[in-house]
mmCIF file of C-alpha atoms in Angstrom:
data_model
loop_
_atom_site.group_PDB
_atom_site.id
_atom_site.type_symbol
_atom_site.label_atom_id
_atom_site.label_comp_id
_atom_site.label_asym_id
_atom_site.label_seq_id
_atom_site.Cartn_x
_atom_site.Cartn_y
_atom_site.Cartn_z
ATOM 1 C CA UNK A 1379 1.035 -35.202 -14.579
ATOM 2 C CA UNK A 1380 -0.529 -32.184 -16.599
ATOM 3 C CA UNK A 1381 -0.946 -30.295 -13.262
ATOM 4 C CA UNK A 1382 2.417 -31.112 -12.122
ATOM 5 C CA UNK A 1383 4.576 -30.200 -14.639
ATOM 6 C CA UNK A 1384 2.140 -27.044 -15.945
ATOM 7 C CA UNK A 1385 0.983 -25.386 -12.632
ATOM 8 C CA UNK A 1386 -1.748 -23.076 -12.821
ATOM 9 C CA UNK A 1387 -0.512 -20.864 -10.010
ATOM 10 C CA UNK A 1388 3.126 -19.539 -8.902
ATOM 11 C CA UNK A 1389 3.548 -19.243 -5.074
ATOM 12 C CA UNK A 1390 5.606 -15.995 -4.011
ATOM 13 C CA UNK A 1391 7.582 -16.968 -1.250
ATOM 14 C CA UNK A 1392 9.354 -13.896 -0.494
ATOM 15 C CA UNK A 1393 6.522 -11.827 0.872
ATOM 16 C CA UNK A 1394 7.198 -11.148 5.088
ATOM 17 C CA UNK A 1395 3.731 -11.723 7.088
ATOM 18 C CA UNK A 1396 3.427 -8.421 8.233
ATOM 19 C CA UNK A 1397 0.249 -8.847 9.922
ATOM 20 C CA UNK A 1398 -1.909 -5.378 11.197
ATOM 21 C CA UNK A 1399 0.604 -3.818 9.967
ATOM 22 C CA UNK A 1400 -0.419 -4.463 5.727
ATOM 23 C CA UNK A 1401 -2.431 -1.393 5.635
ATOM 24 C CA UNK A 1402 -0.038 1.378 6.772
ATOM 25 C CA UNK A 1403 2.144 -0.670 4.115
ATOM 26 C CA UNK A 1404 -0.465 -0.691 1.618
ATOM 27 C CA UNK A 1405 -1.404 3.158 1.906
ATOM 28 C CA UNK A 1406 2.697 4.504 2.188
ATOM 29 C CA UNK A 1407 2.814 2.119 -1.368
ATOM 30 C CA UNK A 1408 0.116 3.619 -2.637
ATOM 31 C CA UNK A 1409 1.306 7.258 -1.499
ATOM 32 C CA UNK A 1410 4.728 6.068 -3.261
ATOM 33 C CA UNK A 1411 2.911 5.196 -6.378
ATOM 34 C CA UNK A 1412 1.386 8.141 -6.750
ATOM 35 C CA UNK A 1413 4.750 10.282 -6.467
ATOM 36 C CA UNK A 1414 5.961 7.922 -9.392
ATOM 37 C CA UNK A 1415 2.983 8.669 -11.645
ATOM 38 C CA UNK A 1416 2.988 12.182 -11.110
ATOM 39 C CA UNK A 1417 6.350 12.832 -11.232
ATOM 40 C CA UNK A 1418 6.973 11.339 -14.398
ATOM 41 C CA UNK A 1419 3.354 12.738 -15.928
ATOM 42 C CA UNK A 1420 5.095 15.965 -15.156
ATOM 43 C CA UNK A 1421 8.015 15.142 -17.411
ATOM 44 C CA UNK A 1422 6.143 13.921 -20.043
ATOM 45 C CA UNK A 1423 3.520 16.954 -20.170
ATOM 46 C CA UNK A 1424 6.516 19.473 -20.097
ATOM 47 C CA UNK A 1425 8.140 18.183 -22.560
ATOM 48 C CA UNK A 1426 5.897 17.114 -24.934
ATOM 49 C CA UNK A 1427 3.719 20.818 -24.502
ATOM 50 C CA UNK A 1428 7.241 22.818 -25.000
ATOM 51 C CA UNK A 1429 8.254 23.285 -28.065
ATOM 52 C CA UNK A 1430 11.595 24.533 -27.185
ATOM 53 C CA UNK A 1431 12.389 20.857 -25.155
ATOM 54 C CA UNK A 1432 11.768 19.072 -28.791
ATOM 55 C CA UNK A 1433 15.200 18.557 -28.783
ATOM 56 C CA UNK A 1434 16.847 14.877 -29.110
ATOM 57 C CA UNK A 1435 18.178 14.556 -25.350
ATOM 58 C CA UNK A 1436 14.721 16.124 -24.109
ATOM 59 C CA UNK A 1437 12.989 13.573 -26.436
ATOM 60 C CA UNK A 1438 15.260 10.594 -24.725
ATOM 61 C CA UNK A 1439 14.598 12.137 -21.419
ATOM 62 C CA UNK A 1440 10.586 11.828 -21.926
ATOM 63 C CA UNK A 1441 10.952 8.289 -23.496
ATOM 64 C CA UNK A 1442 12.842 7.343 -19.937
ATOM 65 C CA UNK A 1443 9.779 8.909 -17.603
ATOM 66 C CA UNK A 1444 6.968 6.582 -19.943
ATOM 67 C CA UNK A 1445 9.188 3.303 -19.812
ATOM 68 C CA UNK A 1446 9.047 4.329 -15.772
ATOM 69 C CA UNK A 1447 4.949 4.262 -15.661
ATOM 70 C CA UNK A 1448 5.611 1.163 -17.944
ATOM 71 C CA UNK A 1449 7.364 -0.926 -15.342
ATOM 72 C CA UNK A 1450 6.250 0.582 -12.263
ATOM 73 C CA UNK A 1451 2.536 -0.387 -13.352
ATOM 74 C CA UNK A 1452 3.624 -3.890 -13.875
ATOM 75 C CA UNK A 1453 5.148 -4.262 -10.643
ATOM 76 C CA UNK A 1454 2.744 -2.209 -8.262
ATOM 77 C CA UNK A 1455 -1.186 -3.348 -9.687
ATOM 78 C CA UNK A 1456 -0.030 -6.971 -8.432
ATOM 79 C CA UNK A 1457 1.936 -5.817 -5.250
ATOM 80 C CA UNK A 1458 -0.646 -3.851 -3.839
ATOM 81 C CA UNK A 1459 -2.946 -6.814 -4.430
ATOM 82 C CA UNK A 1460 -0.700 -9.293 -2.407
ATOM 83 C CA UNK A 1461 -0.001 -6.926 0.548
ATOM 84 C CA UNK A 1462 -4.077 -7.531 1.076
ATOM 85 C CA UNK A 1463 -4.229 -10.557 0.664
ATOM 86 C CA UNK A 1464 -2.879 -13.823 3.227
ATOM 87 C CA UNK A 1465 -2.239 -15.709 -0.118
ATOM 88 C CA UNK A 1466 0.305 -15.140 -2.613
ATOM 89 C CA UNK A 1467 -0.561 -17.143 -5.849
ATOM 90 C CA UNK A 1468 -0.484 -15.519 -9.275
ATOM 91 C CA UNK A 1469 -1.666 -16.895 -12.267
ATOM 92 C CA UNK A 1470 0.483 -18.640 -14.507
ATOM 93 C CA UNK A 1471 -0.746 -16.351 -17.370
ATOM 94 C CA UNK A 1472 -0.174 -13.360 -15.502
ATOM 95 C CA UNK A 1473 2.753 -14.113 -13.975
ATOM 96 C CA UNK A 1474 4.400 -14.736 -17.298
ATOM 97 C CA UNK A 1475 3.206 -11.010 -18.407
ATOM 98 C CA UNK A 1476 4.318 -9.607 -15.500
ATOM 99 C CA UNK A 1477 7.675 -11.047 -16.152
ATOM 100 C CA UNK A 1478 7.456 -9.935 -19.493
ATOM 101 C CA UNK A 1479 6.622 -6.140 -18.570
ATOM 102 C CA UNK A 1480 9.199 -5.834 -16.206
ATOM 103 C CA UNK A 1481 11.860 -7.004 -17.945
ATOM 104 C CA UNK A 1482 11.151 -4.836 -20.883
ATOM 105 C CA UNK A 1483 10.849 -2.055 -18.704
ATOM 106 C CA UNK A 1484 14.605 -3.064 -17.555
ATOM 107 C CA UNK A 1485 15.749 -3.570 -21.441
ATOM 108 C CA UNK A 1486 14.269 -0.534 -22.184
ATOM 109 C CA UNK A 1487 16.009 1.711 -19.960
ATOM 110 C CA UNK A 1488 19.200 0.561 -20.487
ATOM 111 C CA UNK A 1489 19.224 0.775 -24.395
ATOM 112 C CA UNK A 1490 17.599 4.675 -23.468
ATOM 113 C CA UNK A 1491 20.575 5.276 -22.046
ATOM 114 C CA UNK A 1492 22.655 3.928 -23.766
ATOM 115 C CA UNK A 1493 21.083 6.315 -26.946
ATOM 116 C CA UNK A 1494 21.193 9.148 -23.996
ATOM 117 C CA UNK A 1495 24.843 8.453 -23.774
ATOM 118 C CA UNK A 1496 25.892 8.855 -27.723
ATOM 119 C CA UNK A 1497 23.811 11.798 -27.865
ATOM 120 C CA UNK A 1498 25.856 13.280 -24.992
ATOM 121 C CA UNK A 1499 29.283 12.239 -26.572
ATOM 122 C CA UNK A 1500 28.221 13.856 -30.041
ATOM 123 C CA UNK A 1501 27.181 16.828 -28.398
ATOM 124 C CA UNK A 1502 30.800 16.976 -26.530
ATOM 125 C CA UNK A 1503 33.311 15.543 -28.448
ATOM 126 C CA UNK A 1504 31.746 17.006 -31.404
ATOM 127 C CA UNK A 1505 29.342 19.510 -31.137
ATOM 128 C CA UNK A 1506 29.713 21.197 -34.653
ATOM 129 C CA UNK A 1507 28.818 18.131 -36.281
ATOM 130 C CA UNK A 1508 25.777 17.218 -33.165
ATOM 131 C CA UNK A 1509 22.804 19.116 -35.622
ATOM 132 C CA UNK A 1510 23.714 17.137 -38.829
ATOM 133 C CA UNK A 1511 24.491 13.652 -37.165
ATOM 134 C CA UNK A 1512 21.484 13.418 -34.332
ATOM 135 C CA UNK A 1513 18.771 14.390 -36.445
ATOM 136 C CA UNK A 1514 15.220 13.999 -35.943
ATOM 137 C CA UNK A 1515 15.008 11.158 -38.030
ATOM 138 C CA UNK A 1516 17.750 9.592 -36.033
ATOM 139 C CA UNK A 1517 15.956 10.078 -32.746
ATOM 140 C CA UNK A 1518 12.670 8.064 -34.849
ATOM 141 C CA UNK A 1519 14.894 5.444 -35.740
ATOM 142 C CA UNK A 1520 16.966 4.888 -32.150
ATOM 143 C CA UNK A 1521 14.174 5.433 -30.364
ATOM 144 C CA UNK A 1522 12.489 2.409 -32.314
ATOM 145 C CA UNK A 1523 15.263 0.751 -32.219
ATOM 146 C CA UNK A 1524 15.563 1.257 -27.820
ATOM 147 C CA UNK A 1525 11.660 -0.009 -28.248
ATOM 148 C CA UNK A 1526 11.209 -2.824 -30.898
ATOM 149 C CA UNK A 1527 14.424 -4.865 -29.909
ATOM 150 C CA UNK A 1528 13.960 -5.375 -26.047
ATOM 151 C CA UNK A 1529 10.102 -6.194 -26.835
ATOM 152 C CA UNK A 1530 10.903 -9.076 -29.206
ATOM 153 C CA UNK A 1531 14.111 -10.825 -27.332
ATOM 154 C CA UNK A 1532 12.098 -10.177 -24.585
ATOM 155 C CA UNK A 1533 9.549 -12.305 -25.796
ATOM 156 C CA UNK A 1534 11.218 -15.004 -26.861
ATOM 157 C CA UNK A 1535 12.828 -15.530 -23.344
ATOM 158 C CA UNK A 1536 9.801 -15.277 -21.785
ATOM 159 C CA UNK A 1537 8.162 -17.525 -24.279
ATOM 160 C CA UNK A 1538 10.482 -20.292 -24.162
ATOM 161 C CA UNK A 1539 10.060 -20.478 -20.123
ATOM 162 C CA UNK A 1540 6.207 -20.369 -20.678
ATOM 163 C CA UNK A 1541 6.956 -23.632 -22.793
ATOM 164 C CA UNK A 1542 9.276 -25.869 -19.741
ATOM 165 C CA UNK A 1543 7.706 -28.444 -17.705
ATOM 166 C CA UNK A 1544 8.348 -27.506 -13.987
ATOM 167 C CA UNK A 1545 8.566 -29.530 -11.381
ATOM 168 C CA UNK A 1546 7.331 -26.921 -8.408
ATOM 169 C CA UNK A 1547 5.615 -23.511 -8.380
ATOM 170 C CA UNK A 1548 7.368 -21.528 -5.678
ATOM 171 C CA UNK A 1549 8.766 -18.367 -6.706
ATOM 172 C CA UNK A 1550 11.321 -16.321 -3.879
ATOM 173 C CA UNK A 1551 10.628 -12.729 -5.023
ATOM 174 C CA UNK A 1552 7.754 -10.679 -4.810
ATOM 175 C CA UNK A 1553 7.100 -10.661 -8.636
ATOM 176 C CA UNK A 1554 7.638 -12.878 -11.058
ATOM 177 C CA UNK A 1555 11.166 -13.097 -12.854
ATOM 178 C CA UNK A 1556 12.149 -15.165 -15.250
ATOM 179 C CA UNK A 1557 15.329 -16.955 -14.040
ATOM 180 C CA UNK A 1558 13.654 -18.401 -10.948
ATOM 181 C CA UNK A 1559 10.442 -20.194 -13.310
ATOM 182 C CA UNK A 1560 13.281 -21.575 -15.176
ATOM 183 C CA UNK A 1561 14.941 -23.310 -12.788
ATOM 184 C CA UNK A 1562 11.707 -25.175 -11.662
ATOM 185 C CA UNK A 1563 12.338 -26.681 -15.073
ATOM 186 C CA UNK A 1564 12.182 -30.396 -15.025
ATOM 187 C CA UNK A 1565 14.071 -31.031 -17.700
ATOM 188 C CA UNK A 1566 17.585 -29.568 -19.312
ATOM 189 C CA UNK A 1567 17.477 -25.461 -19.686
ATOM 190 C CA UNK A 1568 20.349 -25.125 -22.251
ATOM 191 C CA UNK A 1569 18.169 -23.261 -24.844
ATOM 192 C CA UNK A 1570 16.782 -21.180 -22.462
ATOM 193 C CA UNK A 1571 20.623 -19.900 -20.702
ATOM 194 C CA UNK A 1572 21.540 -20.044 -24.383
ATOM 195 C CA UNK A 1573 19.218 -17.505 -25.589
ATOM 196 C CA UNK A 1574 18.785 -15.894 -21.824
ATOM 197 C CA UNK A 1575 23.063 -15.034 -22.306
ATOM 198 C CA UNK A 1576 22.423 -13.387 -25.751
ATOM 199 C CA UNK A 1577 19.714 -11.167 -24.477
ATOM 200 C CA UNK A 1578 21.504 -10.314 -21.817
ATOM 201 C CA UNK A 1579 24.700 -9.648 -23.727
ATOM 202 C CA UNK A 1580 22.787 -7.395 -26.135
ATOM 203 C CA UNK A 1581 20.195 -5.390 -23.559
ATOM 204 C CA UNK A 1582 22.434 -5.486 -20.344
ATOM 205 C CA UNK A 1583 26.324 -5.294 -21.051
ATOM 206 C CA UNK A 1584 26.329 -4.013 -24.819
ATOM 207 C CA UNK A 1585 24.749 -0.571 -23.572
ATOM 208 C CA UNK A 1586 26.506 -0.687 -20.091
ATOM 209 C CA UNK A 1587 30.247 -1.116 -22.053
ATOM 210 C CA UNK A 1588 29.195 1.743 -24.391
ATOM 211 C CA UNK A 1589 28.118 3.826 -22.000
ATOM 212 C CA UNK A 1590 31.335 3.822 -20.260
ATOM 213 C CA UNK A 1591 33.693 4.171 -23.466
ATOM 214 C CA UNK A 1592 31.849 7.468 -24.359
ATOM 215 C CA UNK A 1593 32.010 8.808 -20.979
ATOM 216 C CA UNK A 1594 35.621 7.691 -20.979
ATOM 217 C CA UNK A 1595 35.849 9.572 -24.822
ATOM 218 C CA UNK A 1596 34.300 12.814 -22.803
ATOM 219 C CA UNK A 1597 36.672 12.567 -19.856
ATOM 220 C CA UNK A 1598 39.470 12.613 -21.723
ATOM 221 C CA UNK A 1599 38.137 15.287 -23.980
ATOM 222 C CA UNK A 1600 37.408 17.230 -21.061
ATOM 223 C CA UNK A 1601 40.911 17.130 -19.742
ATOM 224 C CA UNK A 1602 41.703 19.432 -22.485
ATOM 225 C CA UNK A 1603 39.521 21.761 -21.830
ATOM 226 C CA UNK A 1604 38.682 25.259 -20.028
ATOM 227 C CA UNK A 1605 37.402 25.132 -16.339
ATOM 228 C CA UNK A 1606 34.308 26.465 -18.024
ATOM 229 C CA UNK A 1607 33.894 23.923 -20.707
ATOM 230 C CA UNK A 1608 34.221 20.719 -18.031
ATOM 231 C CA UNK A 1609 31.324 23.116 -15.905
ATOM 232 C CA UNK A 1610 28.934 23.282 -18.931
ATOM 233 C CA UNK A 1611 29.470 19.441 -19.676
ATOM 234 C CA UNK A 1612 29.296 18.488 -16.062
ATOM 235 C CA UNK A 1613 25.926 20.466 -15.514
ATOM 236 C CA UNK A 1614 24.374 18.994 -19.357
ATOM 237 C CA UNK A 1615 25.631 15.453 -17.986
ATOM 238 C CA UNK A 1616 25.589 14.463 -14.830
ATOM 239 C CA UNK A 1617 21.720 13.871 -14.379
ATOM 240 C CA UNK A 1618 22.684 11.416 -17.244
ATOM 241 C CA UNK A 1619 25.623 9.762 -15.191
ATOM 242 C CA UNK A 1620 23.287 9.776 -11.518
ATOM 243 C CA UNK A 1621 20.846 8.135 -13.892
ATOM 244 C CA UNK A 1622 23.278 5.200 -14.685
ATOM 245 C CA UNK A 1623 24.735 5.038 -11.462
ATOM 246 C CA UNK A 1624 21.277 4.133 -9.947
ATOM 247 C CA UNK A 1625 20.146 1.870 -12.654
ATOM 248 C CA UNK A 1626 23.252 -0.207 -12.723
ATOM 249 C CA UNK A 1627 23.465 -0.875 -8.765
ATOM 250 C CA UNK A 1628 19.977 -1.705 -8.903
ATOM 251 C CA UNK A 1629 20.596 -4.150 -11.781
ATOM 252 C CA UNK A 1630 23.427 -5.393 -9.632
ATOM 253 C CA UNK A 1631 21.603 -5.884 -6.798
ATOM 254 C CA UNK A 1632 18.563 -7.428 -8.803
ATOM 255 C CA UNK A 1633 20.786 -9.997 -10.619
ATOM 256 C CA UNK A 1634 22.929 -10.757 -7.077
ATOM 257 C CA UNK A 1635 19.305 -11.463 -5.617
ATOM 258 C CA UNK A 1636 18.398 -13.888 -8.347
ATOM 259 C CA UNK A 1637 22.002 -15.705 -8.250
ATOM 260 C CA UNK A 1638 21.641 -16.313 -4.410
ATOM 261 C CA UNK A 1639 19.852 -18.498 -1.543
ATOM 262 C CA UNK A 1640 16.952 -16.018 -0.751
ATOM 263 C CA UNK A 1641 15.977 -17.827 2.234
ATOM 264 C CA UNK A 1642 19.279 -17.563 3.824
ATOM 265 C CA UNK A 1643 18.938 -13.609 3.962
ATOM 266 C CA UNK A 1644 16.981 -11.218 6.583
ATOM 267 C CA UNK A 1645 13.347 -11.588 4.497
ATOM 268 C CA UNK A 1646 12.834 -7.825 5.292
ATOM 269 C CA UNK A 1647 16.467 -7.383 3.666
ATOM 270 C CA UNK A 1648 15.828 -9.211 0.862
ATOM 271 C CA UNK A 1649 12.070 -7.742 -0.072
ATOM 272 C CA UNK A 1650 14.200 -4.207 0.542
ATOM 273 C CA UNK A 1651 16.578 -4.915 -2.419
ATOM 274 C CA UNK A 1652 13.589 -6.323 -4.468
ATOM 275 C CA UNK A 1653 11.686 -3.468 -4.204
ATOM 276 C CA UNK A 1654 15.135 -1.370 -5.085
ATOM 277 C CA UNK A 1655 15.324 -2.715 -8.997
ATOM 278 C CA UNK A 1656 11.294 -1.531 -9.888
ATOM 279 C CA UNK A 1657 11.210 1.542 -7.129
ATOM 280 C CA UNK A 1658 13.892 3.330 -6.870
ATOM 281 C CA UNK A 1659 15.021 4.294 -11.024
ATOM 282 C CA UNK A 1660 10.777 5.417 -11.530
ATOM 283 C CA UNK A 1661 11.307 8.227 -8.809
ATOM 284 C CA UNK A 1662 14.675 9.089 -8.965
ATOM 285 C CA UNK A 1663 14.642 10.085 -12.998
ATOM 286 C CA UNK A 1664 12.491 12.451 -13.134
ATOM 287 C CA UNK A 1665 13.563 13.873 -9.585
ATOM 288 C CA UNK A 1666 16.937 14.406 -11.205
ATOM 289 C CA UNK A 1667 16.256 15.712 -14.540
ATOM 290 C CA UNK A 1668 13.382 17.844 -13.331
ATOM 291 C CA UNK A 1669 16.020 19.247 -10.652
ATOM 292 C CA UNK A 1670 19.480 19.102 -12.330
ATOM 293 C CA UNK A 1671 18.507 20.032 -15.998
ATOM 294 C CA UNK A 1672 17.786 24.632 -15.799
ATOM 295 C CA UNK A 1673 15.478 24.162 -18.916
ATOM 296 C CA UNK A 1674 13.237 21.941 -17.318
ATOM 297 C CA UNK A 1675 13.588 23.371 -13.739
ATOM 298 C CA UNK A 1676 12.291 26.672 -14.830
ATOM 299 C CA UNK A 1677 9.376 25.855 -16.595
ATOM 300 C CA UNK A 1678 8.233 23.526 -13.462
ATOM 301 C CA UNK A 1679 9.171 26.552 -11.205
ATOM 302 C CA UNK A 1680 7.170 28.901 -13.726
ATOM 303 C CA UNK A 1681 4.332 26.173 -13.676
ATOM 304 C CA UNK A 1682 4.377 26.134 -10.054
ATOM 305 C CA UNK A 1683 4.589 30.247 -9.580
ATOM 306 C CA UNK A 1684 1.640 30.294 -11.895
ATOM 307 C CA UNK A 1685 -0.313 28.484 -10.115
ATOM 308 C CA UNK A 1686 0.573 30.257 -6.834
ATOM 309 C CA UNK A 1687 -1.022 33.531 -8.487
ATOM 310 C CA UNK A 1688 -3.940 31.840 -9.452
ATOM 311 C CA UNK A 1689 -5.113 30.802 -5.747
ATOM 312 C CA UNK A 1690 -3.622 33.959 -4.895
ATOM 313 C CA UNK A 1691 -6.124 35.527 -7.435
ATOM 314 C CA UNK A 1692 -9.052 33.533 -6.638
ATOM 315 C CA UNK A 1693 -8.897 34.390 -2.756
#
């Protein structure tokens, strides 16, 4: 009974045999991985080396790109591991911090920017008062805030599905998420949705409502503006706005995917929109703030021009 209701193992179901075929996988992953570590290292390094970008939207900006190695390395360490391997059984153990790390990682970036997004209506709707209302002690506090929360209701979610009896051990993802061990649950899951809503309220749809009243604040104040105004706010923005665009379809598409008969889909289909929700946000960030933002985009062009003259130098 012990080994039924408290299986050692979880079975992901949703991996495609892909036969001969595993290895280009495995090394285009890897390759993939790889753009997502040093994309983001680049971020971090810039910012936290320039003392000019020790500002509070750079800070918020850097905070995003180490969140990103955060999840990513939860997700990929046990995916490259299954795409070697014919078997797809994770320990209970890790399977519950994997769930844990991923879901942080999702928390996390969504109270980031949500912070990202009152720092953006300050500086626009009020940019005279931006200096003495987001102040460096602010940024400490939010920024603890964007951290501390998420990793404690976190936590609890995860801790009161580590505690249900199950009555199976097949999960229909390729990494573990915490809706699916719940319903293996044996017995009523009331606490769980109970708590699992409140979470959810309070990491998901609190920051995605306020995110969309203060852009709606700066549309409006925009609409009473110069040409030249809505062009500066457009260009100190919209990295801000692609950035929540992304995350939110991919939070769509990962809650859609959790809410639905996996089995009834194209597997290669459904493994595609898995792999959006823990992919996609880790390379796009830093693509578009190291792109869209000048400040940043000229240091990483000086960096690279530097660099040029160096080999250029050594020949």
């Amino acid at each position: 009974m012990e080994n039924a209701t408290h299986p050692s193992y979880f079975n992901l179901t949703m991996f495609v045999n892909i036969g001969n075929y595993r290895y280009p996988t495995f090394v285009l992953c890897l390759l993939l991985y790889a753009l997502i570590i040093s994309a983001n290292l680049v971020i971090i390094l810039i910012i936290s080396r320039e003392k000019t970008l020790h500002e509070p939207m750079y800070i918020f900006i850097m905070c995003l790109s180490i969140n990103s190695l955060w999840g990513s390395a939860g997700f990929f360490f046990r995916f490259f591991k299954d795409l070697l391997s014919d078997t797809h059984l994770i320990p209970r153990s890790a399977c519950l911090f994997q769930i844990y790390v991923i879901y942080t990682y999702a928390s996390y970036e969504l109270t980031l920017l949500g912070i990202m997004a009152y720092d953006r209506y300050v500086a626009v709707c009020q940019p005279l008062h931006y200096h003495n209302k987001v102040t460096s002690k602010l940024v400490s506090k939010l920024v603890a805030f964007a951290w501390i929360y998420p990793a404690f209701s976190v936590a609890a979610c995860v801790y009161l599905a580590s505690r249900l009896p199950l009555c199976g051990n097949k999960i229909p993802k390729i990494f573990c998420a915490n809706w699916p061990v719940v319903k293996l649950s044996c017995v009523s899951t009331v606490i769980n949705n109970l708590v699992g809503m409140l979470v959810s309220v309070s990491t998901v749809f609190l920051p995605l409502a306020f995110v969309l009243y203060t852009y709606a604040r700066i549309f409006l104040v925009c609409r009473k503006r110069s040409s030249e105004f809505r062009g500066k706010v457009i260009q100190s923005c919209l990295p801000h706005v692609i950035t929540f665009v992304n995350y939110s379809i991919t939070v769509f598409c990962d809650v859609a995917l959790s809410r639905i008969d996996l089995e009834a889909l194209n597997p290669f289909l459904a493994v595609i929109l898995s792999l959006e929700f823990v992919v996609i946000p880790p390379i796009v960030n830093p693509l578009v703030y190291g792109l869209k933002l000048p400040e940043i985009r000229k240091i990483i062009l000086r960096m690279l021009s530097c660099s040029k003259s160096d080999k250029q130098m050594n020949r």
